[in-house]
């Protein structure tokens, strides 16, 4: 059974700092991995999608990497801003699951202090 | 539409009443998912639709929960005889095709409170 873990559960950093959020998964047989952002009381906003054949994806100040063999992904946020404060969720789409559903980690709550 | 739309955004209901939650996926998206998020917790998978069939209902927590979808459009999640433990945010997502390499887009959710 695929399980997704995110560490740390919460992170507080001063504005301008570069930071890394971690995501690990137990079964390397995945089709893709997706990072989301969730603001309090809101839905999920897709940030980056990494296919299983890819090593990384970049969007603006965000860079996500994927090491499928070791079951790890990282989300790197450069020059953090207070507006980056949110919960970040990673989710994997198992390769052997015909329902295509996403399996989520429990998230990292990020606070960027001005 | 431009994104996944859910209604209502908030619903307060009395214990024992039935509720219906609605999801309008992105036009043309054949795959649709329902998830539940309890306060301070992660997302729990409920059900997956491919077109109007539901090949994976494994996440529905009890027979009080059911869902249907009309063609490749609107889906409704129905909770009968609501209980306080049903209080949560119910999130809907859609993807363009039933292939695994497509991005999932989420709605803003319906916050359900059972009093």
PDB file of C-alpha atoms in Angstrom:
ATOM      1  CA  UNK A   1       0.000   0.000   0.000  1.00  0.00           C
ATOM      2  CA  UNK A   2       1.410   3.363  -1.037  1.00  0.00           C
ATOM      3  CA  UNK A   3       2.047   5.807   1.804  1.00  0.00           C
ATOM      4  CA  UNK A   4       3.213   9.398   1.464  1.00  0.00           C
ATOM      5  CA  UNK A   5       5.025  11.269   4.226  1.00  0.00           C
ATOM      6  CA  UNK A   6       5.952  14.944   4.398  1.00  0.00           C
ATOM      7  CA  UNK A   7       8.603  16.367   6.667  1.00  0.00           C
ATOM      8  CA  UNK A   8       8.611  18.743   8.424  1.00  0.00           C
ATOM      9  CA  UNK A   9       4.968  19.083   9.437  1.00  0.00           C
ATOM     10  CA  UNK A  10       5.493  22.793  10.020  1.00  0.00           C
ATOM     11  CA  UNK A  11       8.201  25.293   9.128  1.00  0.00           C
ATOM     12  CA  UNK A  12       8.720  28.950  10.004  1.00  0.00           C
ATOM     13  CA  UNK A  13      11.353  30.991   8.163  1.00  0.00           C
ATOM     14  CA  UNK A  14      12.230  34.670   7.767  1.00  0.00           C
ATOM     15  CA  UNK A  15      11.427  36.372   4.489  1.00  0.00           C
ATOM     16  CA  UNK A  16      14.072  35.962   1.794  1.00  0.00           C
ATOM     17  CA  UNK A  17      15.292  32.563   2.916  1.00  0.00           C
ATOM     18  CA  UNK A  18      15.558  29.640   0.506  1.00  0.00           C
ATOM     19  CA  UNK A  19      13.841  26.517   1.783  1.00  0.00           C
ATOM     20  CA  UNK A  20      13.244  22.849   0.983  1.00  0.00           C
ATOM     21  CA  UNK A  21      10.147  20.800   1.678  1.00  0.00           C
ATOM     22  CA  UNK A  22      10.429  17.029   1.655  1.00  0.00           C
ATOM     23  CA  UNK A  23       8.093  14.302   0.455  1.00  0.00           C
ATOM     24  CA  UNK A  24       8.729  10.566   0.595  1.00  0.00           C
ATOM     25  CA  UNK A  25       6.693   7.651  -0.708  1.00  0.00           C
ATOM     26  CA  UNK A  26       6.942   3.954   0.036  1.00  0.00           C
ATOM     27  CA  UNK A  27       6.321   2.430  -3.408  1.00  0.00           C
ATOM     28  CA  UNK A  28       8.511   3.683  -6.249  1.00  0.00           C
ATOM     29  CA  UNK A  29       6.036   2.456  -8.879  1.00  0.00           C
ATOM     30  CA  UNK A  30       4.408   5.810  -9.542  1.00  0.00           C
ATOM     31  CA  UNK A  31       3.198   7.504 -12.692  1.00  0.00           C
ATOM     32  CA  UNK A  32       3.602  11.033 -11.496  1.00  0.00           C
ATOM     33  CA  UNK A  33       3.925  13.264  -8.459  1.00  0.00           C
ATOM     34  CA  UNK A  34       2.142  16.560  -7.987  1.00  0.00           C
ATOM     35  CA  UNK A  35       2.803  19.410  -5.554  1.00  0.00           C
ATOM     36  CA  UNK A  36      -0.105  21.545  -4.376  1.00  0.00           C
ATOM     37  CA  UNK A  37      -0.564  24.614  -2.251  1.00  0.00           C
ATOM     38  CA  UNK A  38      -3.542  25.049   0.093  1.00  0.00           C
ATOM     39  CA  UNK A  39      -4.406  28.366   1.707  1.00  0.00           C
ATOM     40  CA  UNK A  40      -6.495  28.305   4.908  1.00  0.00           C
ATOM     41  CA  UNK A  41     -10.129  27.480   4.188  1.00  0.00           C
ATOM     42  CA  UNK A  42      -9.446  27.107   0.481  1.00  0.00           C
ATOM     43  CA  UNK A  43      -9.085  24.348  -2.079  1.00  0.00           C
ATOM     44  CA  UNK A  44      -5.852  23.093  -3.604  1.00  0.00           C
ATOM     45  CA  UNK A  45      -3.837  24.951  -6.212  1.00  0.00           C
ATOM     46  CA  UNK A  46      -1.596  22.840  -8.428  1.00  0.00           C
ATOM     47  CA  UNK A  47       2.018  24.015  -8.404  1.00  0.00           C
ATOM     48  CA  UNK A  48       4.050  21.448 -10.305  1.00  0.00           C
ATOM     49  CA  UNK A  49       3.533  18.033 -11.887  1.00  0.00           C
ATOM     50  CA  UNK A  50       6.501  15.728 -12.376  1.00  0.00           C
ATOM     51  CA  UNK A  51       6.115  12.714 -14.642  1.00  0.00           C
ATOM     52  CA  UNK A  52       7.791   9.493 -13.493  1.00  0.00           C
ATOM     53  CA  UNK A  53      10.359   9.825 -16.292  1.00  0.00           C
ATOM     54  CA  UNK A  54      11.362  13.347 -15.244  1.00  0.00           C
ATOM     55  CA  UNK A  55      13.891  14.438 -12.643  1.00  0.00           C
ATOM     56  CA  UNK A  56      12.663  17.972 -12.010  1.00  0.00           C
ATOM     57  CA  UNK A  57      10.240  20.710 -12.930  1.00  0.00           C
ATOM     58  CA  UNK A  58      10.552  24.449 -12.454  1.00  0.00           C
ATOM     59  CA  UNK A  59       8.010  27.242 -12.239  1.00  0.00           C
ATOM     60  CA  UNK A  60       9.214  30.687 -11.254  1.00  0.00           C
ATOM     61  CA  UNK A  61      10.780  30.496  -7.790  1.00  0.00           C
ATOM     62  CA  UNK A  62       9.684  26.875  -7.362  1.00  0.00           C
ATOM     63  CA  UNK A  63      11.698  23.812  -8.301  1.00  0.00           C
ATOM     64  CA  UNK A  64      10.527  20.264  -7.658  1.00  0.00           C
ATOM     65  CA  UNK A  65      12.791  17.247  -7.970  1.00  0.00           C
ATOM     66  CA  UNK A  66      11.945  13.575  -8.135  1.00  0.00           C
ATOM     67  CA  UNK A  67      14.112  10.561  -7.279  1.00  0.00           C
ATOM     68  CA  UNK A  68      11.746   7.709  -7.963  1.00  0.00           C
ATOM     69  CA  UNK A  69      14.146   4.930  -7.022  1.00  0.00           C
ATOM     70  CA  UNK A  70      14.642   6.303  -3.522  1.00  0.00           C
ATOM     71  CA  UNK A  71      11.008   7.366  -3.144  1.00  0.00           C
ATOM     72  CA  UNK A  72      11.718  11.044  -2.595  1.00  0.00           C
ATOM     73  CA  UNK A  73      10.705  14.418  -3.913  1.00  0.00           C
ATOM     74  CA  UNK A  74      11.701  17.898  -2.777  1.00  0.00           C
ATOM     75  CA  UNK A  75      10.097  21.263  -3.367  1.00  0.00           C
ATOM     76  CA  UNK A  76      12.612  24.096  -3.326  1.00  0.00           C
ATOM     77  CA  UNK A  77      11.308  27.627  -2.813  1.00  0.00           C
ATOM     78  CA  UNK A  78      13.780  30.397  -3.567  1.00  0.00           C
ATOM     79  CA  UNK A  79      13.741  33.813  -1.906  1.00  0.00           C
ATOM     80  CA  UNK A  80      10.634  33.073   0.157  1.00  0.00           C
ATOM     81  CA  UNK A  81       7.965  35.754   0.598  1.00  0.00           C
ATOM     82  CA  UNK A  82       5.159  36.161   3.170  1.00  0.00           C
ATOM     83  CA  UNK A  83       2.695  35.345   0.388  1.00  0.00           C
ATOM     84  CA  UNK A  84       4.225  31.870   0.199  1.00  0.00           C
ATOM     85  CA  UNK A  85       2.729  31.092   3.606  1.00  0.00           C
ATOM     86  CA  UNK A  86       0.366  28.140   3.107  1.00  0.00           C
ATOM     87  CA  UNK A  87       0.209  24.367   3.478  1.00  0.00           C
ATOM     88  CA  UNK A  88       2.120  22.470   0.811  1.00  0.00           C
ATOM     89  CA  UNK A  89       0.911  19.018  -0.133  1.00  0.00           C
ATOM     90  CA  UNK A  90       2.528  16.385  -2.284  1.00  0.00           C
ATOM     91  CA  UNK A  91       0.578  13.577  -3.910  1.00  0.00           C
ATOM     92  CA  UNK A  92       1.560  10.545  -5.949  1.00  0.00           C
ATOM     93  CA  UNK A  93      -0.415   8.684  -8.566  1.00  0.00           C
ATOM     94  CA  UNK A  94       0.387   4.973  -8.077  1.00  0.00           C
ATOM     95  CA  UNK A  95       1.464   3.109 -11.157  1.00  0.00           C
ATOM     96  CA  UNK A  96      -0.317  -0.110 -10.297  1.00  0.00           C
ATOM     97  CA  UNK A  97      -3.624   1.445  -9.250  1.00  0.00           C
ATOM     98  CA  UNK A  98      -6.134   1.445 -12.061  1.00  0.00           C
ATOM     99  CA  UNK A  99      -8.248   4.119 -10.415  1.00  0.00           C
ATOM    100  CA  UNK A 100      -5.660   6.829 -11.092  1.00  0.00           C
ATOM    101  CA  UNK A 101      -6.380   8.377  -7.719  1.00  0.00           C
ATOM    102  CA  UNK A 102      -3.838  10.608  -5.975  1.00  0.00           C
ATOM    103  CA  UNK A 103      -2.422   9.557  -2.611  1.00  0.00           C
ATOM    104  CA  UNK A 104      -1.640  12.583  -0.450  1.00  0.00           C
ATOM    105  CA  UNK A 105       0.814  13.353   2.274  1.00  0.00           C
ATOM    106  CA  UNK A 106      -0.401  15.250   5.314  1.00  0.00           C
ATOM    107  CA  UNK A 107       1.318  18.456   4.254  1.00  0.00           C
ATOM    108  CA  UNK A 108       3.883  20.958   5.499  1.00  0.00           C
ATOM    109  CA  UNK A 109       2.524  24.202   6.990  1.00  0.00           C
ATOM    110  CA  UNK A 110       4.854  27.009   5.944  1.00  0.00           C
ATOM    111  CA  UNK A 111       4.997  30.425   7.608  1.00  0.00           C
ATOM    112  CA  UNK A 112       7.223  33.069   6.052  1.00  0.00           C
ATOM    113  CA  UNK A 113       7.762  35.899   8.561  1.00  0.00           C
ATOM    114  CA  UNK A 114       8.133  39.445   7.227  1.00  0.00           C
TER     115      UNK A 114
ATOM    116  CA  UNK B   1     -15.811  26.627 -17.157  1.00  0.00           C
ATOM    117  CA  UNK B   2     -12.436  28.011 -16.221  1.00  0.00           C
ATOM    118  CA  UNK B   3     -11.975  25.754 -13.234  1.00  0.00           C
ATOM    119  CA  UNK B   4     -13.611  23.129 -11.035  1.00  0.00           C
ATOM    120  CA  UNK B   5     -16.665  24.612  -9.352  1.00  0.00           C
ATOM    121  CA  UNK B   6     -18.263  23.298  -6.174  1.00  0.00           C
ATOM    122  CA  UNK B   7     -21.487  24.287  -4.488  1.00  0.00           C
ATOM    123  CA  UNK B   8     -22.485  25.208  -1.921  1.00  0.00           C
ATOM    124  CA  UNK B   9     -19.261  26.639  -0.513  1.00  0.00           C
ATOM    125  CA  UNK B  10     -20.594  26.198   3.009  1.00  0.00           C
ATOM    126  CA  UNK B  11     -23.365  23.995   4.366  1.00  0.00           C
ATOM    127  CA  UNK B  12     -24.628  23.724   7.917  1.00  0.00           C
ATOM    128  CA  UNK B  13     -27.072  20.909   8.541  1.00  0.00           C
ATOM    129  CA  UNK B  14     -28.712  19.208  11.453  1.00  0.00           C
ATOM    130  CA  UNK B  15     -27.680  15.718  12.455  1.00  0.00           C
ATOM    131  CA  UNK B  16     -29.828  13.148  10.695  1.00  0.00           C
ATOM    132  CA  UNK B  17     -30.608  15.263   7.626  1.00  0.00           C
ATOM    133  CA  UNK B  18     -29.494  14.394   4.094  1.00  0.00           C
ATOM    134  CA  UNK B  19     -27.174  16.704   2.132  1.00  0.00           C
ATOM    135  CA  UNK B  20     -26.154  16.949  -1.515  1.00  0.00           C
ATOM    136  CA  UNK B  21     -22.875  18.443  -2.620  1.00  0.00           C
ATOM    137  CA  UNK B  22     -22.280  19.421  -6.229  1.00  0.00           C
ATOM    138  CA  UNK B  23     -19.187  19.453  -8.411  1.00  0.00           C
ATOM    139  CA  UNK B  24     -18.836  20.918 -11.897  1.00  0.00           C
ATOM    140  CA  UNK B  25     -15.549  19.693 -13.389  1.00  0.00           C
ATOM    141  CA  UNK B  26     -13.515  21.445 -16.022  1.00  0.00           C
ATOM    142  CA  UNK B  27     -15.232  20.992 -19.381  1.00  0.00           C
ATOM    143  CA  UNK B  28     -13.928  17.937 -21.231  1.00  0.00           C
ATOM    144  CA  UNK B  29     -12.369  16.318 -18.163  1.00  0.00           C
ATOM    145  CA  UNK B  30     -13.382  12.669 -18.081  1.00  0.00           C
ATOM    146  CA  UNK B  31     -11.906  11.785 -14.686  1.00  0.00           C
ATOM    147  CA  UNK B  32     -13.499  13.157 -11.522  1.00  0.00           C
ATOM    148  CA  UNK B  33     -12.556  12.544  -7.874  1.00  0.00           C
ATOM    149  CA  UNK B  34     -14.095  13.288  -4.498  1.00  0.00           C
ATOM    150  CA  UNK B  35     -11.918  13.718  -1.415  1.00  0.00           C
ATOM    151  CA  UNK B  36     -12.679  14.553   2.207  1.00  0.00           C
ATOM    152  CA  UNK B  37     -10.483  16.677   4.469  1.00  0.00           C
ATOM    153  CA  UNK B  38     -11.233  16.743   8.173  1.00  0.00           C
ATOM    154  CA  UNK B  39      -9.982  19.691  10.208  1.00  0.00           C
ATOM    155  CA  UNK B  40      -6.203  19.656  10.456  1.00  0.00           C
ATOM    156  CA  UNK B  41      -5.881  16.403   8.552  1.00  0.00           C
ATOM    157  CA  UNK B  42      -4.872  15.219   5.104  1.00  0.00           C
ATOM    158  CA  UNK B  43      -7.041  14.362   2.133  1.00  0.00           C
ATOM    159  CA  UNK B  44      -8.951  11.081   2.162  1.00  0.00           C
ATOM    160  CA  UNK B  45      -9.952   9.594  -1.187  1.00  0.00           C
ATOM    161  CA  UNK B  46     -13.678   8.848  -1.461  1.00  0.00           C
ATOM    162  CA  UNK B  47     -14.595   7.929  -5.053  1.00  0.00           C
ATOM    163  CA  UNK B  48     -13.342   8.116  -8.638  1.00  0.00           C
ATOM    164  CA  UNK B  49     -15.451   8.540 -11.790  1.00  0.00           C
ATOM    165  CA  UNK B  50     -14.358   7.731 -15.312  1.00  0.00           C
ATOM    166  CA  UNK B  51     -17.101   9.278 -17.410  1.00  0.00           C
ATOM    167  CA  UNK B  52     -20.322   8.434 -15.596  1.00  0.00           C
ATOM    168  CA  UNK B  53     -19.140   5.119 -14.176  1.00  0.00           C
ATOM    169  CA  UNK B  54     -17.443   4.763 -10.814  1.00  0.00           C
ATOM    170  CA  UNK B  55     -14.813   2.039 -11.022  1.00  0.00           C
ATOM    171  CA  UNK B  56     -13.372   2.898  -7.622  1.00  0.00           C
ATOM    172  CA  UNK B  57     -15.696   3.545  -4.675  1.00  0.00           C
ATOM    173  CA  UNK B  58     -13.257   2.110  -2.165  1.00  0.00           C
ATOM    174  CA  UNK B  59     -12.990   5.287  -0.104  1.00  0.00           C
ATOM    175  CA  UNK B  60     -16.671   5.782   0.687  1.00  0.00           C
ATOM    176  CA  UNK B  61     -16.767   5.432   4.489  1.00  0.00           C
ATOM    177  CA  UNK B  62     -20.250   3.922   4.817  1.00  0.00           C
ATOM    178  CA  UNK B  63     -23.418   3.155   2.882  1.00  0.00           C
ATOM    179  CA  UNK B  64     -24.729   6.577   3.921  1.00  0.00           C
ATOM    180  CA  UNK B  65     -22.410   8.020   1.281  1.00  0.00           C
ATOM    181  CA  UNK B  66     -23.182   7.791  -2.429  1.00  0.00           C
ATOM    182  CA  UNK B  67     -22.247   9.693  -5.562  1.00  0.00           C
ATOM    183  CA  UNK B  68     -23.342   9.906  -9.135  1.00  0.00           C
ATOM    184  CA  UNK B  69     -22.226  11.669 -12.255  1.00  0.00           C
ATOM    185  CA  UNK B  70     -24.179  12.727 -15.312  1.00  0.00           C
ATOM    186  CA  UNK B  71     -22.233  11.959 -18.470  1.00  0.00           C
ATOM    187  CA  UNK B  72     -18.861  13.648 -18.258  1.00  0.00           C
ATOM    188  CA  UNK B  73     -20.158  16.642 -16.364  1.00  0.00           C
ATOM    189  CA  UNK B  74     -21.756  17.363 -13.015  1.00  0.00           C
ATOM    190  CA  UNK B  75     -21.312  15.050 -10.049  1.00  0.00           C
ATOM    191  CA  UNK B  76     -23.248  15.008  -6.812  1.00  0.00           C
ATOM    192  CA  UNK B  77     -22.103  13.506  -3.518  1.00  0.00           C
ATOM    193  CA  UNK B  78     -24.988  12.611  -1.212  1.00  0.00           C
ATOM    194  CA  UNK B  79     -24.656  11.975   2.491  1.00  0.00           C
ATOM    195  CA  UNK B  80     -27.734  10.490   4.127  1.00  0.00           C
ATOM    196  CA  UNK B  81     -28.592  10.745   7.812  1.00  0.00           C
ATOM    197  CA  UNK B  82     -25.601  12.998   8.486  1.00  0.00           C
ATOM    198  CA  UNK B  83     -23.533  12.501  11.613  1.00  0.00           C
ATOM    199  CA  UNK B  84     -21.237  14.943  13.385  1.00  0.00           C
ATOM    200  CA  UNK B  85     -18.183  12.990  12.213  1.00  0.00           C
ATOM    201  CA  UNK B  86     -19.177  13.843   8.639  1.00  0.00           C
ATOM    202  CA  UNK B  87     -18.165  17.459   9.305  1.00  0.00           C
ATOM    203  CA  UNK B  88     -15.292  18.191   6.933  1.00  0.00           C
ATOM    204  CA  UNK B  89     -14.353  19.949   3.733  1.00  0.00           C
ATOM    205  CA  UNK B  90     -15.365  17.923   0.683  1.00  0.00           C
ATOM    206  CA  UNK B  91     -13.091  18.535  -2.291  1.00  0.00           C
ATOM    207  CA  UNK B  92     -13.657  17.625  -5.915  1.00  0.00           C
ATOM    208  CA  UNK B  93     -10.956  17.319  -8.583  1.00  0.00           C
ATOM    209  CA  UNK B  94     -10.918  16.594 -12.304  1.00  0.00           C
ATOM    210  CA  UNK B  95      -8.354  15.492 -14.877  1.00  0.00           C
ATOM    211  CA  UNK B  96      -8.538  15.730 -18.648  1.00  0.00           C
ATOM    212  CA  UNK B  97      -8.235  12.022 -19.480  1.00  0.00           C
ATOM    213  CA  UNK B  98      -8.067   8.770 -17.630  1.00  0.00           C
ATOM    214  CA  UNK B  99      -4.351   8.596 -18.227  1.00  0.00           C
ATOM    215  CA  UNK B 100      -2.044   8.815 -15.335  1.00  0.00           C
ATOM    216  CA  UNK B 101       0.140  11.611 -16.573  1.00  0.00           C
ATOM    217  CA  UNK B 102      -2.363  14.416 -16.483  1.00  0.00           C
ATOM    218  CA  UNK B 103      -2.645  17.103 -13.890  1.00  0.00           C
ATOM    219  CA  UNK B 104      -5.468  17.112 -11.335  1.00  0.00           C
ATOM    220  CA  UNK B 105      -7.293  20.385 -10.687  1.00  0.00           C
ATOM    221  CA  UNK B 106      -9.257  20.948  -7.500  1.00  0.00           C
ATOM    222  CA  UNK B 107     -12.302  23.013  -6.647  1.00  0.00           C
ATOM    223  CA  UNK B 108     -12.526  25.289  -3.611  1.00  0.00           C
ATOM    224  CA  UNK B 109     -14.422  22.687  -1.631  1.00  0.00           C
ATOM    225  CA  UNK B 110     -17.666  22.529   0.329  1.00  0.00           C
ATOM    226  CA  UNK B 111     -17.313  23.012   4.072  1.00  0.00           C
ATOM    227  CA  UNK B 112     -19.919  20.809   5.736  1.00  0.00           C
ATOM    228  CA  UNK B 113     -20.812  21.334   9.373  1.00  0.00           C
ATOM    229  CA  UNK B 114     -23.195  18.906  11.056  1.00  0.00           C
ATOM    230  CA  UNK B 115     -24.710  20.294  14.267  1.00  0.00           C
TER     231      UNK B 115
END
